[in-house]
Coordinates of C-alpha atoms in Angstrom, one line a residue:
M1 CA 19.2 15.3 -20.0
T2 CA 18.0 18.7 -20.9
K3 CA 18.2 21.4 -18.4
I4 CA 15.1 23.6 -17.2
A5 CA 14.7 25.8 -20.2
N6 CA 13.9 29.5 -19.5
V7 CA 13.5 29.0 -15.9
A8 CA 16.1 30.3 -13.3
C9 CA 16.7 26.9 -11.2
F10 CA 15.5 27.4 -7.6
N11 CA 19.0 27.1 -5.6
P12 CA 17.8 26.3 -1.8
L13 CA 21.3 27.5 -0.8
K14 CA 21.4 30.8 -1.8
S15 CA 17.8 31.4 -1.1
S16 CA 17.0 33.9 1.5
L17 CA 13.7 32.1 2.9
S18 CA 14.0 31.3 6.5
I19 CA 13.5 27.8 7.5
M20 CA 12.1 26.3 10.8
L21 CA 13.3 22.9 12.3
G22 CA 11.0 20.3 13.7
L23 CA 8.2 20.6 15.9
S24 CA 10.1 23.9 16.9
L25 CA 9.0 25.4 13.9
L26 CA 5.3 25.0 14.8
L27 CA 6.2 26.2 18.1
G28 CA 7.6 29.4 17.2
G29 CA 10.8 28.0 17.7
Q30 CA 14.4 28.3 16.3
T31 CA 14.9 29.4 12.7
G32 CA 17.8 29.7 10.4
T33 CA 18.8 30.2 6.8
M34 CA 18.7 27.4 4.2
A35 CA 22.3 27.9 3.7
A36 CA 23.3 27.2 7.1
Q37 CA 20.8 24.3 7.5
A38 CA 22.3 22.5 4.4
K39 CA 25.7 23.0 5.7
A40 CA 25.1 21.4 9.2
S41 CA 22.8 18.7 7.1
A42 CA 26.0 17.8 5.0
K43 CA 28.0 16.6 8.3
T44 CA 25.0 13.8 8.8
K45 CA 24.4 10.7 7.3
T46 CA 20.9 11.1 5.4
T47 CA 18.8 8.2 5.5
R48 CA 15.5 7.1 4.1
A49 CA 12.4 6.9 6.4
T50 CA 10.5 3.6 6.2
A51 CA 7.1 4.8 6.1
R52 CA 4.2 2.7 4.8
S53 CA 5.5 -0.3 6.5
K54 CA 3.2 -3.3 6.3
S55 CA 4.8 -5.1 8.6
A56 CA 4.4 -2.5 11.4
K57 CA 1.0 -2.2 9.9
S58 CA 1.0 1.6 9.3
R59 CA -1.0 1.1 6.3
S60 CA -2.1 -2.2 7.0
K61 CA -3.7 -4.6 4.9
Y62 CA -5.9 -5.5 7.5
A63 CA -6.8 -1.8 8.5
S64 CA -9.0 -1.7 5.5
P65 CA -10.7 -0.6 3.6
S66 CA -7.7 1.9 2.8
A67 CA -8.0 5.2 3.6
T68 CA -8.3 6.5 0.2
T69 CA -11.7 4.8 -0.1
V70 CA -13.2 4.4 3.2
A71 CA -16.1 6.7 4.1
A72 CA -18.8 5.8 6.5
N73 CA -20.4 7.6 9.3
A74 CA -22.8 6.7 12.1
P75 CA -25.4 7.3 12.7
A76 CA -25.8 9.7 9.7
A77 CA -23.8 10.8 6.8
A78 CA -25.9 14.3 7.0
D79 CA -23.6 14.8 10.4
T80 CA -20.3 14.6 8.5
K81 CA -18.8 17.9 7.5
K82 CA -19.0 18.1 3.8
P83 CA -16.7 18.1 1.6
L84 CA -14.3 16.3 3.9
I85 CA -11.3 17.4 2.1
P86 CA -12.2 20.8 0.0
V87 CA -10.6 21.5 -3.5
H88 CA -9.6 24.8 -3.9
A89 CA -8.1 24.4 -7.3
D90 CA -8.3 21.6 -9.9
F91 CA -6.5 22.1 -13.3
K92 CA -4.2 20.6 -16.0
L93 CA -1.0 21.9 -17.5
E94 CA -0.4 21.9 -21.2
N95 CA 1.9 18.8 -21.0
G96 CA -1.0 17.0 -19.4
L97 CA -0.1 17.2 -15.9
R98 CA -3.1 17.4 -13.5
V99 CA -2.7 19.7 -10.5
V100 CA -5.0 19.9 -7.3
F101 CA -4.8 22.2 -4.2
S102 CA -6.7 22.0 -1.0
E103 CA -5.9 24.9 1.6
D104 CA -5.5 24.3 5.0
H105 CA -4.4 27.4 7.1
S106 CA -4.6 25.7 10.7
V107 CA -1.0 25.2 10.8
P108 CA 2.3 26.3 8.5
V109 CA 2.9 23.2 7.0
V110 CA 2.3 21.9 3.4
A111 CA 2.4 18.3 1.8
V112 CA 3.3 17.9 -1.6
A113 CA 2.5 14.5 -3.3
I114 CA 3.0 13.6 -6.8
L115 CA 1.6 10.1 -8.2
Y116 CA 2.7 8.5 -11.3
D117 CA -0.1 6.0 -13.0
V118 CA 2.8 3.0 -13.2
G119 CA 2.9 0.0 -10.6
A120 CA 3.6 -3.7 -10.8
R121 CA 0.6 -4.5 -13.0
N122 CA 2.2 -2.1 -15.7
E123 CA 5.3 -4.6 -15.7
K124 CA 5.9 -6.6 -18.7
K125 CA 6.4 -10.6 -18.1
G126 CA 10.3 -11.1 -17.8
R127 CA 10.8 -7.6 -16.0
S128 CA 9.0 -7.8 -12.8
G129 CA 10.0 -5.7 -9.8
F130 CA 10.8 -2.6 -12.5
A131 CA 8.2 -0.4 -10.9
H132 CA 9.9 -0.8 -7.5
L133 CA 13.3 -0.7 -8.8
F134 CA 12.7 2.6 -10.2
E135 CA 11.3 3.9 -7.0
H136 CA 15.0 3.4 -5.7
M137 CA 16.6 5.2 -8.9
M138 CA 14.3 8.4 -8.4
F139 CA 16.6 9.0 -5.4
E140 CA 19.9 8.6 -7.3
G141 CA 19.9 12.5 -8.6
S142 CA 19.0 14.4 -11.4
E143 CA 20.4 17.5 -13.5
N144 CA 20.8 20.0 -10.7
V145 CA 20.4 17.5 -7.6
G146 CA 23.2 15.2 -6.6
K147 CA 22.9 11.8 -5.1
T148 CA 20.8 11.7 -1.9
E149 CA 20.7 15.5 -1.7
H150 CA 16.9 15.3 -2.0
F151 CA 16.9 14.1 1.4
K152 CA 19.7 16.7 2.5
Y153 CA 17.4 19.7 1.1
I154 CA 14.2 18.3 2.5
E155 CA 15.3 17.4 6.0
S156 CA 17.6 20.7 6.3
A157 CA 14.4 22.6 5.9
G158 CA 12.7 20.5 9.1
G159 CA 10.7 18.1 6.7
S160 CA 10.5 14.6 5.8
L161 CA 9.8 12.7 2.4
N162 CA 9.4 9.3 1.1
G163 CA 7.9 7.5 -1.8
S164 CA 6.1 3.9 -2.6
T165 CA 5.4 1.3 -5.0
H166 CA 2.0 -0.4 -5.4
P167 CA 0.3 -2.8 -8.1
D168 CA -1.3 0.0 -9.5
F169 CA 0.8 3.3 -8.9
T170 CA 3.9 4.8 -7.6
N171 CA 3.8 7.9 -5.5
Y172 CA 6.5 10.4 -3.8
F173 CA 5.9 12.8 -1.0
E174 CA 7.3 15.5 1.1
K175 CA 6.1 17.4 4.4
L176 CA 7.8 20.5 5.2
P177 CA 7.4 24.2 6.4
S178 CA 4.8 25.9 4.1
N179 CA 7.3 28.4 3.1
Q180 CA 9.7 26.0 1.9
A181 CA 6.8 24.5 -1.0
E182 CA 8.8 25.7 -3.9
L183 CA 11.4 23.7 -2.6
A184 CA 9.5 20.6 -3.0
L185 CA 8.3 21.9 -6.4
W186 CA 12.0 22.0 -7.9
L187 CA 13.1 18.7 -6.5
E188 CA 10.2 17.0 -7.9
S189 CA 10.1 18.7 -11.4
D190 CA 14.1 18.4 -11.6
R191 CA 13.8 14.7 -11.5
M192 CA 10.8 14.4 -13.5
R193 CA 12.6 16.4 -16.3
S194 CA 16.0 15.0 -16.1
L195 CA 16.5 11.9 -13.4
K196 CA 20.2 10.8 -13.6
L197 CA 20.2 7.2 -15.3
T198 CA 23.8 6.3 -15.2
P199 CA 25.2 2.6 -15.2
E200 CA 26.6 3.2 -11.5
N201 CA 23.2 4.5 -10.1
F202 CA 21.5 1.5 -11.9
Q203 CA 23.5 -1.3 -10.7
N204 CA 24.0 0.2 -7.2
Q205 CA 20.2 0.1 -6.9
L206 CA 19.7 -3.2 -8.4
E207 CA 22.0 -4.5 -5.6
T208 CA 19.9 -2.8 -2.7
V209 CA 16.8 -4.0 -4.4
K210 CA 17.9 -7.5 -4.4
E211 CA 19.1 -7.5 -0.9
E212 CA 15.9 -6.0 0.5
K213 CA 14.2 -8.9 -1.5
R214 CA 16.6 -11.3 0.7
L215 CA 16.1 -9.3 3.7
N216 CA 12.3 -8.7 3.7
Y217 CA 11.0 -11.6 1.6
D218 CA 12.9 -14.5 1.0
N219 CA 13.8 -14.8 4.7
Q220 CA 10.9 -13.5 6.6
P221 CA 8.0 -15.9 8.1
Y222 CA 5.0 -16.5 6.1
V223 CA 5.9 -14.3 3.3
P224 CA 6.9 -16.7 0.7
A225 CA 3.8 -18.2 1.2
S226 CA 1.9 -14.8 0.7
I227 CA 3.7 -14.6 -2.7
K228 CA 2.4 -17.9 -3.5
F229 CA -1.0 -17.2 -2.8
D230 CA -1.0 -14.1 -5.1
E231 CA 0.4 -16.1 -7.7
M232 CA -2.4 -18.7 -7.5
L233 CA -5.4 -16.2 -6.6
F234 CA -5.1 -14.7 -10.0
D235 CA -4.9 -16.4 -13.2
N236 CA -3.1 -13.0 -15.0
W237 CA 0.4 -12.6 -14.4
V238 CA -0.6 -8.8 -14.5
N239 CA -2.3 -9.3 -11.2
G240 CA -0.7 -12.0 -9.4
H241 CA 3.0 -11.7 -9.8
P242 CA 5.0 -9.6 -6.4
T243 CA 5.8 -6.0 -6.7
I244 CA 9.4 -6.9 -5.5
G245 CA 9.8 -8.9 -8.6
Y246 CA 11.8 -12.0 -9.2
F247 CA 15.7 -12.2 -9.1
K248 CA 16.0 -13.5 -12.5
D249 CA 14.2 -10.8 -13.9
L250 CA 16.1 -8.1 -11.9
E251 CA 19.2 -9.7 -12.8
E252 CA 18.3 -9.4 -16.8
S253 CA 17.2 -5.9 -16.7
S254 CA 19.6 -3.3 -18.3
L255 CA 20.1 0.1 -18.4
D256 CA 18.4 0.4 -21.6
D257 CA 15.5 -0.8 -19.8
V258 CA 15.2 1.6 -17.3
R259 CA 15.6 4.3 -19.6
A260 CA 13.0 3.2 -21.7
F261 CA 10.6 3.0 -18.3
F262 CA 11.3 6.4 -17.2
K263 CA 10.6 7.8 -20.7
T264 CA 7.2 5.9 -21.1
Y265 CA 5.9 6.5 -17.5
Y266 CA 7.4 9.0 -15.3
A267 CA 6.0 12.0 -17.8
P268 CA 3.5 14.9 -16.7
N269 CA 0.7 13.4 -18.4
N270 CA 1.3 10.6 -16.6
A271 CA 1.2 12.1 -13.3
V272 CA -0.8 13.8 -10.8
L273 CA 0.2 16.8 -8.5
V274 CA -1.3 17.6 -5.0
L275 CA -0.7 20.4 -2.6
V276 CA -2.3 20.4 0.8
G277 CA -1.7 23.0 3.5
D278 CA -0.9 26.5 4.4
F279 CA -0.6 28.5 0.8
D280 CA -2.7 30.8 -1.5
S281 CA -3.7 28.8 -4.6
K282 CA -3.6 31.7 -6.7
E283 CA 0.4 32.4 -5.6
M284 CA 1.1 28.4 -5.8
K285 CA -0.2 28.1 -9.4
P286 CA 2.5 30.1 -11.0
L287 CA 5.0 28.2 -9.1
V288 CA 3.8 25.1 -10.6
E289 CA 3.8 26.1 -14.1
K290 CA 7.2 27.6 -13.6
Y291 CA 8.7 24.5 -12.5
F292 CA 6.5 22.0 -14.2
A293 CA 5.0 23.4 -17.7
T294 CA 8.1 23.2 -19.8
I295 CA 8.8 19.3 -19.3
P296 CA 7.6 17.7 -22.4
R297 CA 4.7 15.3 -22.8
Q298 CA 5.4 11.6 -23.9
E299 CA 3.2 9.5 -25.7
A300 CA 0.3 8.2 -23.6
P301 CA 1.6 4.6 -22.1
P302 CA -0.4 1.5 -22.8
K303 CA -3.0 0.7 -20.4
P304 CA -2.3 -3.1 -19.0
D305 CA -4.7 -5.8 -19.5
V306 CA -5.8 -6.8 -15.8
A307 CA -9.0 -9.0 -16.9
E308 CA -9.6 -12.2 -15.1
G309 CA -11.9 -15.0 -16.1
P310 CA -14.0 -16.8 -13.7
Q311 CA -12.4 -19.0 -11.2
T312 CA -14.3 -22.4 -11.8
K313 CA -12.4 -24.6 -9.1
A314 CA -10.5 -24.6 -5.6
K315 CA -6.9 -24.0 -5.7
Y316 CA -4.7 -25.6 -3.0
A317 CA -0.9 -25.3 -2.1
K318 CA 1.4 -26.2 0.6
V319 CA 4.4 -24.4 1.3
E320 CA 7.4 -25.5 3.9
D321 CA 8.5 -22.2 5.7
K322 CA 11.9 -22.7 7.7
H323 CA 11.2 -19.2 9.3
A324 CA 7.7 -20.2 10.5
N325 CA 7.2 -21.3 14.0
L326 CA 3.7 -22.3 13.9
P327 CA 1.4 -23.5 11.1
A328 CA -0.7 -21.1 9.1
F329 CA -2.4 -20.7 6.3
W330 CA -4.1 -18.3 3.9
I331 CA -7.5 -18.5 2.3
G332 CA -9.2 -16.3 -0.1
W333 CA -11.3 -15.2 -3.2
R334 CA -11.1 -12.7 -6.0
A335 CA -13.1 -9.6 -5.4
P336 CA -14.3 -6.7 -7.1
G337 CA -12.1 -3.6 -7.6
R338 CA -12.4 -0.1 -5.8
R339 CA -15.9 1.8 -6.3
E340 CA -17.3 -1.2 -7.7
P341 CA -21.1 -1.6 -6.0
D342 CA -20.1 -4.7 -4.0
Y343 CA -16.8 -3.0 -2.7
Y344 CA -18.3 -1.0 0.0
V345 CA -20.1 -4.2 1.2
L346 CA -17.0 -6.1 1.5
G347 CA -15.4 -3.1 3.5
V348 CA -18.2 -3.7 6.0
I349 CA -17.6 -7.3 5.9
E350 CA -14.2 -7.3 6.6
K351 CA -14.8 -4.9 9.6
L352 CA -17.3 -7.5 11.0
L353 CA -15.0 -10.4 10.6
S354 CA -11.7 -9.0 12.1
A355 CA -11.7 -5.5 13.1
G356 CA -10.4 -5.7 17.1
E357 CA -11.1 -8.1 19.8
S358 CA -14.9 -7.7 19.5
S359 CA -15.1 -9.4 15.7
R360 CA -16.5 -12.7 14.9
L361 CA -13.2 -14.1 13.9
Y362 CA -11.4 -13.0 17.3
Q363 CA -14.4 -14.1 19.5
R364 CA -14.7 -17.5 17.9
M365 CA -11.3 -18.7 16.8
I366 CA -9.1 -16.8 19.3
K367 CA -11.3 -16.3 22.5
G368 CA -13.9 -18.8 22.0
E369 CA -12.5 -22.5 20.8
K370 CA -8.6 -20.9 21.2
L371 CA -7.8 -22.5 17.7
A372 CA -5.6 -19.7 16.6
L373 CA -3.3 -17.0 17.8
K374 CA -4.2 -14.6 14.7
A375 CA -7.1 -14.5 12.7
D376 CA -7.5 -11.7 10.1
A377 CA -9.6 -11.1 7.1
G378 CA -8.3 -8.4 4.6
Y379 CA -9.7 -6.5 1.5
D380 CA -6.5 -6.2 -1.1
E381 CA -8.6 -3.5 -2.9
R382 CA -6.9 -2.4 -6.2
R383 CA -8.3 -0.8 -9.3
G384 CA -9.5 -3.9 -11.3
P385 CA -9.4 -7.4 -9.9
S386 CA -8.9 -7.7 -6.4
G387 CA -8.7 -10.1 -3.4
F388 CA -10.8 -10.7 -0.2
E389 CA -8.5 -13.1 2.1
A390 CA -8.2 -14.5 5.4
F391 CA -4.8 -15.2 7.3
V392 CA -4.9 -17.5 10.3
V393 CA -1.9 -18.5 12.5
L394 CA -2.7 -21.8 14.5
K395 CA -2.6 -22.4 18.0
P396 CA -0.3 -25.5 19.2
G397 CA -2.5 -28.6 19.0
N398 CA -4.9 -27.3 16.1
T399 CA -5.0 -28.3 12.4
P400 CA -5.6 -26.0 9.5
E401 CA -8.9 -28.2 8.6
R402 CA -10.5 -27.6 11.9
A403 CA -9.8 -23.6 11.7
R404 CA -11.2 -23.9 8.3
Q405 CA -14.1 -25.7 9.1
V406 CA -14.9 -22.9 11.7
L407 CA -13.8 -20.1 9.4
F408 CA -16.5 -21.6 7.0
E409 CA -19.0 -21.5 9.8
E410 CA -18.5 -18.1 10.3
L411 CA -19.0 -17.2 6.9
D412 CA -22.3 -19.0 6.8
K413 CA -23.5 -17.1 9.3
L414 CA -23.1 -13.9 7.4
K415 CA -25.0 -15.7 4.6
N416 CA -27.8 -17.2 6.6
K417 CA -28.6 -14.7 9.4
P418 CA -29.0 -11.1 9.2
I419 CA -26.6 -9.0 11.2
A420 CA -28.0 -7.0 14.0
A421 CA -28.3 -3.2 13.6
D422 CA -25.8 -2.5 16.3
E423 CA -23.1 -4.6 14.9
L424 CA -23.5 -3.2 11.4
E425 CA -23.3 0.4 13.0
K426 CA -20.1 -0.5 14.8
A427 CA -18.7 -1.6 11.6
K428 CA -19.4 1.6 9.8
N429 CA -18.2 3.4 12.9
Q430 CA -14.8 1.6 12.6
I431 CA -14.8 2.5 8.8
Q432 CA -15.2 6.0 10.0
R433 CA -12.6 6.1 12.5
T434 CA -10.0 4.7 10.0
L435 CA -10.4 8.1 8.2
F436 CA -9.1 9.8 11.0
A437 CA -7.1 7.3 13.2
N438 CA -5.1 5.8 10.7
A439 CA -1.2 7.0 11.4
H440 CA -0.6 7.6 7.8
T441 CA -3.4 8.6 5.8
S442 CA -5.4 10.3 8.5
L443 CA -7.6 13.2 7.3
Q444 CA -6.4 15.3 10.2
R445 CA -2.9 15.1 8.6
S446 CA -2.1 17.3 5.6
L447 CA -0.3 14.3 3.9
G448 CA -3.2 12.2 4.6
R449 CA -5.4 14.6 2.5
A450 CA -2.8 14.9 -0.2
E451 CA -2.7 11.0 -0.6
Q452 CA -6.6 10.6 -0.7
L453 CA -6.7 13.5 -3.1
G454 CA -3.9 12.3 -5.4
E455 CA -5.5 8.6 -5.7
Y456 CA -9.1 9.7 -6.3
T457 CA -7.6 12.0 -9.2
L458 CA -5.3 9.5 -10.6
F459 CA -7.7 6.8 -10.4
F460 CA -11.2 8.2 -11.1
G461 CA -10.4 11.5 -12.6
D462 CA -12.4 13.3 -9.6
P463 CA -10.6 14.5 -6.5
K464 CA -14.2 15.1 -4.8
L465 CA -15.5 11.3 -4.7
L466 CA -14.5 10.9 -1.0
D467 CA -18.0 12.2 0.2
K468 CA -19.8 10.0 -2.3
D469 CA -17.8 7.0 -0.9
L470 CA -18.9 8.2 2.5
E471 CA -22.6 7.7 1.4
A472 CA -22.3 4.5 -0.2
Y473 CA -20.5 2.8 2.8
M474 CA -23.5 4.4 4.8
N475 CA -25.9 2.8 2.2
V476 CA -24.9 -0.7 2.9
S477 CA -27.6 -3.0 4.5
A478 CA -27.6 -6.2 6.3
K479 CA -29.3 -7.5 3.3
D480 CA -26.4 -6.4 1.3
V481 CA -24.4 -8.3 3.4
Q482 CA -26.0 -11.5 3.3
R483 CA -26.1 -11.1 -0.7
V484 CA -22.5 -10.6 -1.1
A485 CA -21.8 -13.2 1.5
K486 CA -23.7 -15.8 -0.9
A487 CA -22.1 -14.7 -3.8
M488 CA -18.5 -14.7 -2.8
F489 CA -17.7 -17.1 0.1
N490 CA -18.2 -20.3 -1.7
K491 CA -15.7 -22.9 -0.7
D492 CA -15.7 -24.5 -4.0
V493 CA -13.6 -21.7 -5.7
A494 CA -11.5 -20.8 -2.7
T495 CA -7.6 -20.5 -2.9
I496 CA -5.8 -21.7 0.0
V497 CA -2.2 -21.9 0.8
D498 CA -1.3 -24.1 3.9
I499 CA 2.3 -23.0 5.7
E500 CA 4.0 -26.1 7.6
P501 CA 7.1 -25.2 9.6
K502 CA 10.2 -27.0 8.6
E503 CA 12.1 -28.3 11.0
G504 CA 16.0 -27.7 11.3
K505 CA 17.9 -25.2 9.5
D506 CA 19.6 -25.6 6.1
E507 CA 23.0 -24.6 5.7
K508 CA 22.6 -22.2 2.7
P509 CA 19.7 -19.7 2.5
A510 CA 17.1 -20.9 0.4
G511 CA 13.5 -19.8 -0.8
A512 CA 10.3 -21.7 0.5
K513 CA 9.8 -25.2 -0.7
V514 CA 6.5 -25.2 -2.4
D515 CA 4.4 -28.5 -3.2
A516 CA 1.7 -26.9 -5.2
Q517 CA -1.3 -28.5 -6.5
E518 CA -4.8 -27.4 -7.8
G519 CA -8.0 -28.7 -5.9
N520 CA -9.7 -28.6 -2.9
A521 CA -8.1 -28.6 0.2
P522 CA -7.6 -31.4 2.7
A523 CA -11.3 -32.1 4.5
P524 CA -11.2 -31.7 8.4
K525 CA -11.4 -34.9 10.2
R526 CA -14.9 -35.8 11.7
D527 CA -13.3 -36.4 15.2
A528 CA -11.6 -33.1 15.5
T529 CA -14.0 -31.1 17.5
T530 CA -13.3 -28.4 20.0
A531 CA -14.5 -30.8 22.7
D532 CA -12.2 -33.2 22.7
K533 CA -8.9 -31.1 22.0
A534 CA -6.6 -30.1 25.0
D535 CA -5.4 -26.8 25.1
T536 CA -2.0 -27.4 24.3
A537 CA -0.6 -23.9 24.8
S538 CA -2.0 -23.5 28.6
P539 CA -4.1 -26.3 29.7
G540 CA -6.7 -25.8 32.1
K541 CA -6.6 -21.8 31.9
A542 CA -8.5 -19.1 30.1
E543 CA -7.0 -17.6 27.1
T544 CA -6.2 -14.1 27.9
P545 CA -5.1 -11.2 25.4
K546 CA -1.4 -11.6 26.3
E547 CA -1.5 -15.2 25.0
T548 CA -2.7 -14.2 21.6
A549 CA 0.8 -12.9 20.9
A550 CA 2.2 -14.6 17.6
P551 CA 5.4 -14.2 15.7
D552 CA 4.8 -11.3 13.0
P553 CA 2.8 -13.1 10.5
G554 CA 2.4 -10.1 8.5
K555 CA 1.8 -11.1 4.6
T556 CA 4.2 -9.1 3.3
P557 CA 7.3 -6.9 4.5
P558 CA 6.8 -3.2 4.2
E559 CA 4.5 -3.2 1.3
K560 CA 3.1 -6.0 -0.6
K561 CA 0.5 -3.8 -2.3
E562 CA 3.1 -1.0 -1.9
S563 CA 6.6 -2.3 -1.8
E564 CA 9.0 -1.3 1.3
E565 CA 10.6 1.7 1.0
S566 CA 14.2 2.1 -0.4
K567 CA 16.9 2.0 2.1
K568 CA 19.9 4.2 1.4

């Protein structure tokens, strides 16, 4: 590993900069020297936050479209402040690192986000789970930063940090007082330049990832079925394998594989650095150059082949799940990728179907016919082939065939009758709300803005596309909804996975038993009507919101799109 050339290392323990702790910082509270705070922090155990939890739905698969691409406003796009995220600087270093600045002097904080153009789709067959494994490795120390010290430095400065892995990118971030921005730049540049890839670190994190897979994937209800669903939905292995990877692939990986992965993908010319917050761009640019400009460029990594042919027949499988208490099913179709024309229409359709208790699926399947305890639709949007899917947890006494029949009836309504203007407006308002209400990616937060700028820049080369997406959502019409629904929701090419609770307990932990077969799902019985069904959950009583509680049926543990955060 090379040390920083011709640059004096930033030593936070000797810095004379003052820091502020937590919320008291923003309120003019207690301050102290960094050395004192680092000393105090050394006495406490540093743990990694678990942000972006999919099970907690902080960045929910069903709170979509994701805040990186949502953009609608009602009653008029012209009423929205433009630009939603001002860009004060956008430049590239000679080594290829793309840098974006957005100043916001409302509070003395700064968010630093760095995104690498690598995710599960960049993995080779036989080496699945590598992108997520490497996310863990990035917190194991570098040339000038000891193991887990990244946490100590940031948390001692009153900040927070995390990272996450996705099918199409990996990101890391810090949020901290604005006078500590240089600290984050030093830490990120040091591990980009000189990550410690030792046999001990590799083996430690390999075992950590394996345990994470056991805990949050293999032994969670409905999750093995969700993995099977994606494997069936996509024909291309690059798109369909899980971000967490497979045990066999993880166990057969080596330290040489890790080193090659680092050299290929963790290079400045494969990354975007974004800073949002209380700083001066003219003063910040020299600091970025100081810490990142001497990191060598690497050869451009190969682009993954994510192409998918058309799906010409239905696919069906049944999964026995010993952790599930109630039957459920996944159903879905391949969908356009981010920013393709019909992408915006599907974002609106998703809101129409399952955004809140006034949505169509809730009103029909949960409140009306009492078929389900949960009925969600979600758009798993990515760069390239994506998926539009629904997940339904059945109420006792109902069959998946009947529930799917009702689901298709609701989809047929979208095809055959234009939606009312007020319902379309409501869906657009909900999309707009996501921009400001999502806990993690809200535009009211510096980190939310940093991540949106980073994703737009990394994916499409332009950090200013959010405003154009806003207009695209606003331009979705009732005719667009009909057109896309007719083109998308064909039962003859649907992918379906039924989840059947398994009675009894195995003596030894085991993965879900999968009986997979291609073809059409079982058809509903002719006499399976709502009228002659008894409400076995609460006979003679009307359904109430409290009765809709169900076991957490989240499709993935913290992050399927984005793998669960490392826990150290």
